[in-house]
Amino acid sequence: MVMESYVRKIELDGACNVRDIGGYASADGGSVMRGRLFRADGLHKLSEADRGELLGRGVKLVIDLRSDHELAAKPNVFAQSAELRYRNISLLNPALPETASPRTLGDLYVSMLDGAGEQLREVFGLIAIEPDAVLFHCAAGKDRTGVVAALLLQLAGVEDRAIVADYAETGLNLAPVMNELRADRPEAVPADLYEMFLGSDPSNMETMLAHLHSRYGGAEPYLRSIGVTEAELASLRNKLSGV
């Protein structure tokens, strides 16, 4: 029996958008395995109790999707931890010119799919070979994290409407720290544009999923196209379904 009421959000003192991506209904009538994959916002303010909570849930690999600049400004509390493995893979499209500005977040997500295949291939390869629970995160747990979460859920057979809803939940979760996020706006970015990019309008994820289906045929063929092997795909399915 699939429990749609499963509480995915993990309440922590130092982060507000930490969630288990398990519990969603999948196309085969089952549900995504709980306690295997977690998505999160920045971990730089985690308390000792917060760290203990995540370690207690079995997290043994943290994948930090932020840039070098972000790491320097807000170091990850797990970066030097002896209790788990930590990897940093910057997930902004390296092919996107610094002067180019995507018109919407949906455009940004599409650019990640099309231009950051090497980085995404590394992320999914790490998740595939990790026997224990994995947590992946960026700054807000919305954009880079949202792309990875969407691909995982789509691979698990979760309906697009549920993937979009999972993405949009970030808007509610980030409300307590929105002023802090606004304070991080680069001077070169206009305030109105930055405000739009802080949002999590469902249309952004709908744009990305439409592109994923129309250009690649879904998450599985997309992951194959960037070099994820059949053995890794099988491992990912196992992590998602528990089979």
mmCIF file of C-alpha atoms in Angstrom:
data_model
loop_
_atom_site.group_PDB
_atom_site.id
_atom_site.type_symbol
_atom_site.label_atom_id
_atom_site.label_comp_id
_atom_site.label_asym_id
_atom_site.label_seq_id
_atom_site.Cartn_x
_atom_site.Cartn_y
_atom_site.Cartn_z
ATOM 1 C CA MET A 1 0.000 0.000 0.000
ATOM 2 C CA VAL A 2 1.370 3.383 -1.010
ATOM 3 C CA MET A 3 1.220 5.962 1.775
ATOM 4 C CA GLU A 4 0.830 9.349 0.082
ATOM 5 C CA SER A 5 0.723 10.997 3.526
ATOM 6 C CA TYR A 6 4.334 10.027 4.241
ATOM 7 C CA VAL A 7 6.123 13.019 5.774
ATOM 8 C CA ARG A 8 9.182 13.655 3.621
ATOM 9 C CA LYS A 9 10.447 16.879 5.159
ATOM 10 C CA ILE A 10 13.106 16.520 7.855
ATOM 11 C CA GLU A 11 12.926 19.268 10.460
ATOM 12 C CA LEU A 12 16.391 20.643 11.237
ATOM 13 C CA ASP A 13 17.638 23.761 13.005
ATOM 14 C CA GLY A 14 20.148 24.795 10.345
ATOM 15 C CA ALA A 15 18.408 23.911 7.066
ATOM 16 C CA CYS A 16 14.797 24.259 5.951
ATOM 17 C CA ASN A 17 14.445 22.264 2.730
ATOM 18 C CA VAL A 18 15.742 18.794 3.600
ATOM 19 C CA ARG A 19 13.490 16.044 2.274
ATOM 20 C CA ASP A 20 13.355 12.327 1.624
ATOM 21 C CA ILE A 21 12.379 11.813 -2.021
ATOM 22 C CA GLY A 22 10.894 8.422 -1.146
ATOM 23 C CA GLY A 23 7.236 7.551 -0.745
ATOM 24 C CA TYR A 24 5.936 8.728 -4.112
ATOM 25 C CA ALA A 25 3.753 6.325 -6.079
ATOM 26 C CA SER A 26 5.497 4.755 -9.074
ATOM 27 C CA ALA A 27 4.102 3.524 -12.362
ATOM 28 C CA ASP A 28 4.417 -0.153 -11.390
ATOM 29 C CA GLY A 29 2.010 0.257 -8.485
ATOM 30 C CA GLY A 30 4.713 0.455 -5.835
ATOM 31 C CA SER A 31 6.428 3.478 -4.362
ATOM 32 C CA VAL A 32 9.850 5.059 -4.289
ATOM 33 C CA MET A 33 11.937 3.555 -1.500
ATOM 34 C CA ARG A 34 12.154 5.682 1.620
ATOM 35 C CA GLY A 35 15.334 6.528 3.461
ATOM 36 C CA ARG A 36 17.656 6.055 0.475
ATOM 37 C CA LEU A 37 17.842 9.451 -1.217
ATOM 38 C CA PHE A 38 17.570 12.884 0.344
ATOM 39 C CA ARG A 39 17.506 16.349 -1.239
ATOM 40 C CA ALA A 40 18.523 19.479 0.651
ATOM 41 C CA ASP A 41 19.390 23.147 0.695
ATOM 42 C CA GLY A 42 22.660 24.497 2.137
ATOM 43 C CA LEU A 43 24.216 22.532 4.984
ATOM 44 C CA HIS A 44 26.597 25.235 6.209
ATOM 45 C CA LYS A 45 24.496 26.109 9.286
ATOM 46 C CA LEU A 46 23.728 22.596 10.521
ATOM 47 C CA SER A 47 23.972 22.127 14.266
ATOM 48 C CA GLU A 48 25.592 19.121 15.879
ATOM 49 C CA ALA A 49 22.101 17.733 16.461
ATOM 50 C CA ASP A 50 21.259 18.267 12.771
ATOM 51 C CA ARG A 51 24.363 16.386 11.691
ATOM 52 C CA GLY A 52 23.463 13.577 14.055
ATOM 53 C CA GLU A 53 19.949 13.424 12.615
ATOM 54 C CA LEU A 54 21.227 12.943 9.065
ATOM 55 C CA LEU A 55 23.895 10.449 10.084
ATOM 56 C CA GLY A 56 21.252 8.612 12.085
ATOM 57 C CA ARG A 57 19.190 8.250 8.925
ATOM 58 C CA GLY A 58 22.072 6.393 7.346
ATOM 59 C CA VAL A 59 23.482 9.127 5.097
ATOM 60 C CA LYS A 60 26.971 8.058 4.050
ATOM 61 C CA LEU A 61 27.478 10.179 0.937
ATOM 62 C CA VAL A 62 26.886 13.923 0.567
ATOM 63 C CA ILE A 63 27.022 15.341 -2.972
ATOM 64 C CA ASP A 64 27.426 19.126 -2.927
ATOM 65 C CA LEU A 65 26.327 20.660 -6.241
ATOM 66 C CA ARG A 66 27.551 24.192 -5.513
ATOM 67 C CA SER A 67 30.330 26.197 -7.155
ATOM 68 C CA ASP A 68 33.786 26.913 -5.731
ATOM 69 C CA HIS A 69 32.683 30.458 -4.893
ATOM 70 C CA GLU A 70 29.713 29.167 -2.914
ATOM 71 C CA LEU A 71 31.861 26.622 -1.101
ATOM 72 C CA ALA A 72 34.328 29.304 -0.036
ATOM 73 C CA ALA A 73 31.587 31.604 1.250
ATOM 74 C CA LYS A 74 29.581 28.912 3.033
ATOM 75 C CA PRO A 75 31.652 25.768 3.705
ATOM 76 C CA ASN A 76 29.859 22.447 3.969
ATOM 77 C CA VAL A 77 29.855 21.081 7.532
ATOM 78 C CA PHE A 78 30.498 17.591 6.151
ATOM 79 C CA ALA A 79 33.407 18.531 3.868
ATOM 80 C CA GLN A 80 36.043 17.206 6.269
ATOM 81 C CA SER A 81 33.876 14.639 8.038
ATOM 82 C CA ALA A 82 35.282 11.216 8.845
ATOM 83 C CA GLU A 83 31.751 9.853 9.282
ATOM 84 C CA LEU A 84 30.705 9.959 5.642
ATOM 85 C CA ARG A 85 31.988 10.572 2.119
ATOM 86 C CA TYR A 86 31.769 14.077 0.670
ATOM 87 C CA ARG A 87 31.967 15.007 -3.009
ATOM 88 C CA ASN A 88 31.649 18.374 -4.699
ATOM 89 C CA ILE A 89 30.397 18.490 -8.294
ATOM 90 C CA SER A 90 29.508 21.968 -9.552
ATOM 91 C CA LEU A 91 26.327 21.623 -11.574
ATOM 92 C CA LEU A 92 25.932 24.840 -13.500
ATOM 93 C CA ASN A 93 26.175 24.423 -17.238
ATOM 94 C CA PRO A 94 29.870 25.054 -18.050
ATOM 95 C CA ALA A 95 28.969 25.761 -21.672
ATOM 96 C CA LEU A 96 26.688 28.665 -20.766
ATOM 97 C CA PRO A 97 28.499 31.987 -21.413
ATOM 98 C CA GLU A 98 28.835 34.141 -18.319
ATOM 99 C CA THR A 99 27.088 36.957 -20.144
ATOM 100 C CA ALA A 100 24.072 34.834 -21.047
ATOM 101 C CA SER A 101 21.015 35.007 -18.824
ATOM 102 C CA PRO A 102 18.284 32.395 -19.203
ATOM 103 C CA ARG A 103 14.858 34.021 -19.464
ATOM 104 C CA THR A 104 13.284 31.648 -16.955
ATOM 105 C CA LEU A 105 14.366 28.996 -14.495
ATOM 106 C CA GLY A 106 12.870 26.472 -16.881
ATOM 107 C CA ASP A 107 15.397 27.604 -19.486
ATOM 108 C CA LEU A 108 18.176 27.192 -16.914
ATOM 109 C CA TYR A 109 17.089 23.627 -16.164
ATOM 110 C CA VAL A 110 16.982 22.809 -19.864
ATOM 111 C CA SER A 111 20.511 24.208 -20.234
ATOM 112 C CA MET A 112 21.673 21.927 -17.421
ATOM 113 C CA LEU A 113 20.233 18.877 -19.145
ATOM 114 C CA ASP A 114 21.758 19.783 -22.498
ATOM 115 C CA GLY A 115 25.088 21.217 -21.351
ATOM 116 C CA ALA A 116 26.046 19.642 -18.032
ATOM 117 C CA GLY A 117 25.868 15.991 -19.022
ATOM 118 C CA GLU A 118 29.395 15.273 -17.823
ATOM 119 C CA GLN A 119 28.629 16.599 -14.357
ATOM 120 C CA LEU A 120 25.263 14.854 -14.174
ATOM 121 C CA ARG A 121 26.851 11.619 -15.326
ATOM 122 C CA GLU A 122 29.289 11.871 -12.398
ATOM 123 C CA VAL A 123 26.475 12.610 -9.939
ATOM 124 C CA PHE A 124 24.403 9.630 -11.034
ATOM 125 C CA GLY A 125 27.437 7.370 -11.153
ATOM 126 C CA LEU A 126 28.206 8.219 -7.526
ATOM 127 C CA ILE A 127 24.620 7.602 -6.447
ATOM 128 C CA ALA A 128 24.577 4.284 -8.301
ATOM 129 C CA ILE A 129 27.641 2.825 -6.582
ATOM 130 C CA GLU A 130 26.844 4.072 -3.067
ATOM 131 C CA PRO A 131 25.365 1.217 -0.986
ATOM 132 C CA ASP A 132 24.071 3.529 1.734
ATOM 133 C CA ALA A 133 21.824 6.586 1.810
ATOM 134 C CA VAL A 134 22.790 9.619 -0.293
ATOM 135 C CA LEU A 135 22.047 13.305 0.265
ATOM 136 C CA PHE A 136 22.485 15.746 -2.623
ATOM 137 C CA HIS A 137 22.119 19.490 -2.240
ATOM 138 C CA CYS A 138 22.876 22.978 -3.525
ATOM 139 C CA ALA A 139 22.251 26.405 -1.964
ATOM 140 C CA ALA A 140 18.447 26.510 -1.851
ATOM 141 C CA GLY A 141 17.730 22.878 -2.676
ATOM 142 C CA LYS A 142 15.655 24.015 -5.623
ATOM 143 C CA ASP A 143 17.403 24.373 -8.986
ATOM 144 C CA ARG A 144 20.411 22.071 -9.294
ATOM 145 C CA THR A 145 18.986 19.792 -6.627
ATOM 146 C CA GLY A 146 15.599 19.949 -8.326
ATOM 147 C CA VAL A 147 17.004 18.751 -11.649
ATOM 148 C CA VAL A 148 18.703 15.749 -10.024
ATOM 149 C CA ALA A 149 15.600 14.911 -7.976
ATOM 150 C CA ALA A 150 13.351 15.147 -11.035
ATOM 151 C CA LEU A 151 15.549 12.775 -13.031
ATOM 152 C CA LEU A 152 15.612 10.264 -10.177
ATOM 153 C CA LEU A 153 11.849 10.385 -9.684
ATOM 154 C CA GLN A 154 11.195 10.150 -13.420
ATOM 155 C CA LEU A 155 13.501 7.135 -13.591
ATOM 156 C CA ALA A 156 11.458 5.568 -10.777
ATOM 157 C CA GLY A 157 8.254 5.976 -12.777
ATOM 158 C CA VAL A 158 6.767 8.804 -10.719
ATOM 159 C CA GLU A 159 4.159 10.822 -12.616
ATOM 160 C CA ASP A 160 5.201 14.235 -13.856
ATOM 161 C CA ARG A 161 2.510 15.984 -11.804
ATOM 162 C CA ALA A 162 4.033 14.579 -8.597
ATOM 163 C CA ILE A 163 7.530 15.603 -9.709
ATOM 164 C CA VAL A 164 6.280 19.134 -10.350
ATOM 165 C CA ALA A 165 4.587 19.216 -6.930
ATOM 166 C CA ASP A 166 7.796 18.019 -5.257
ATOM 167 C CA TYR A 167 9.670 20.851 -6.953
ATOM 168 C CA ALA A 168 7.082 23.476 -6.011
ATOM 169 C CA GLU A 169 7.178 22.474 -2.328
ATOM 170 C CA THR A 170 10.482 24.321 -2.071
ATOM 171 C CA GLY A 171 8.616 27.633 -2.262
ATOM 172 C CA LEU A 172 6.918 26.939 1.059
ATOM 173 C CA ASN A 173 10.006 25.514 2.714
ATOM 174 C CA LEU A 174 12.263 28.453 1.830
ATOM 175 C CA ALA A 175 9.947 31.154 3.176
ATOM 176 C CA PRO A 176 11.811 31.408 6.529
ATOM 177 C CA VAL A 177 15.173 32.080 4.835
ATOM 178 C CA MET A 178 14.072 34.152 1.848
ATOM 179 C CA ASN A 179 15.669 37.335 3.188
ATOM 180 C CA GLU A 180 18.991 35.536 3.617
ATOM 181 C CA LEU A 181 18.788 34.292 0.035
ATOM 182 C CA ARG A 182 17.983 37.792 -1.199
ATOM 183 C CA ALA A 183 21.082 39.077 0.569
ATOM 184 C CA ASP A 184 23.198 36.743 -1.574
ATOM 185 C CA ARG A 185 22.179 38.515 -4.811
ATOM 186 C CA PRO A 186 25.242 39.371 -6.932
ATOM 187 C CA GLU A 187 25.468 43.100 -7.656
ATOM 188 C CA ALA A 188 25.423 42.462 -11.395
ATOM 189 C CA VAL A 189 22.024 40.714 -11.233
ATOM 190 C CA PRO A 190 18.970 43.015 -11.272
ATOM 191 C CA ALA A 191 16.778 42.664 -8.181
ATOM 192 C CA ASP A 192 13.617 41.842 -10.153
ATOM 193 C CA LEU A 193 15.367 39.098 -12.131
ATOM 194 C CA TYR A 194 16.910 37.656 -8.986
ATOM 195 C CA GLU A 195 13.516 37.673 -7.262
ATOM 196 C CA MET A 196 12.052 35.653 -10.121
ATOM 197 C CA PHE A 197 14.914 33.184 -9.841
ATOM 198 C CA LEU A 198 14.228 32.707 -6.127
ATOM 199 C CA GLY A 199 10.793 31.329 -6.958
ATOM 200 C CA SER A 200 9.749 27.769 -7.666
ATOM 201 C CA ASP A 201 6.841 28.223 -10.034
ATOM 202 C CA PRO A 202 5.582 24.829 -11.252
ATOM 203 C CA SER A 203 5.924 25.965 -14.873
ATOM 204 C CA ASN A 204 9.713 25.860 -14.542
ATOM 205 C CA MET A 205 9.763 22.134 -13.851
ATOM 206 C CA GLU A 206 7.041 21.555 -16.431
ATOM 207 C CA THR A 207 9.310 23.188 -19.025
ATOM 208 C CA MET A 208 12.217 20.946 -18.084
ATOM 209 C CA LEU A 209 10.141 17.763 -18.098
ATOM 210 C CA ALA A 210 8.612 18.635 -21.473
ATOM 211 C CA HIS A 211 12.125 19.057 -22.889
ATOM 212 C CA LEU A 212 13.283 15.838 -21.241
ATOM 213 C CA HIS A 213 10.464 13.910 -22.919
ATOM 214 C CA SER A 214 10.547 15.597 -26.323
ATOM 215 C CA ARG A 215 14.306 15.586 -26.878
ATOM 216 C CA TYR A 216 15.427 12.493 -24.983
ATOM 217 C CA GLY A 217 12.362 10.339 -24.402
ATOM 218 C CA GLY A 218 12.530 10.510 -20.606
ATOM 219 C CA ALA A 219 15.038 10.113 -17.805
ATOM 220 C CA GLU A 220 16.297 6.645 -18.682
ATOM 221 C CA PRO A 221 17.289 7.398 -22.291
ATOM 222 C CA TYR A 222 18.667 10.746 -21.160
ATOM 223 C CA LEU A 223 20.922 9.112 -18.589
ATOM 224 C CA ARG A 224 22.096 6.618 -21.215
ATOM 225 C CA SER A 225 22.875 9.512 -23.560
ATOM 226 C CA ILE A 226 25.247 11.108 -21.030
ATOM 227 C CA GLY A 227 27.092 7.858 -20.364
ATOM 228 C CA VAL A 228 25.335 6.210 -17.423
ATOM 229 C CA THR A 229 25.835 2.461 -17.932
ATOM 230 C CA GLU A 230 23.222 -0.288 -17.851
ATOM 231 C CA ALA A 231 24.758 -1.609 -14.633
ATOM 232 C CA GLU A 232 24.499 1.844 -13.064
ATOM 233 C CA LEU A 233 20.905 2.226 -14.232
ATOM 234 C CA ALA A 234 20.066 -1.128 -12.656
ATOM 235 C CA SER A 235 21.691 -0.011 -9.410
ATOM 236 C CA LEU A 236 19.766 3.260 -9.465
ATOM 237 C CA ARG A 237 16.482 1.437 -10.006
ATOM 238 C CA ASN A 238 17.310 -0.847 -7.098
ATOM 239 C CA LYS A 239 18.038 2.131 -4.853
ATOM 240 C CA LEU A 240 14.774 3.743 -5.891
ATOM 241 C CA SER A 241 12.543 0.677 -5.668
ATOM 242 C CA GLY A 242 14.255 -1.513 -3.105
ATOM 243 C CA VAL A 243 13.923 -4.532 -5.390
#
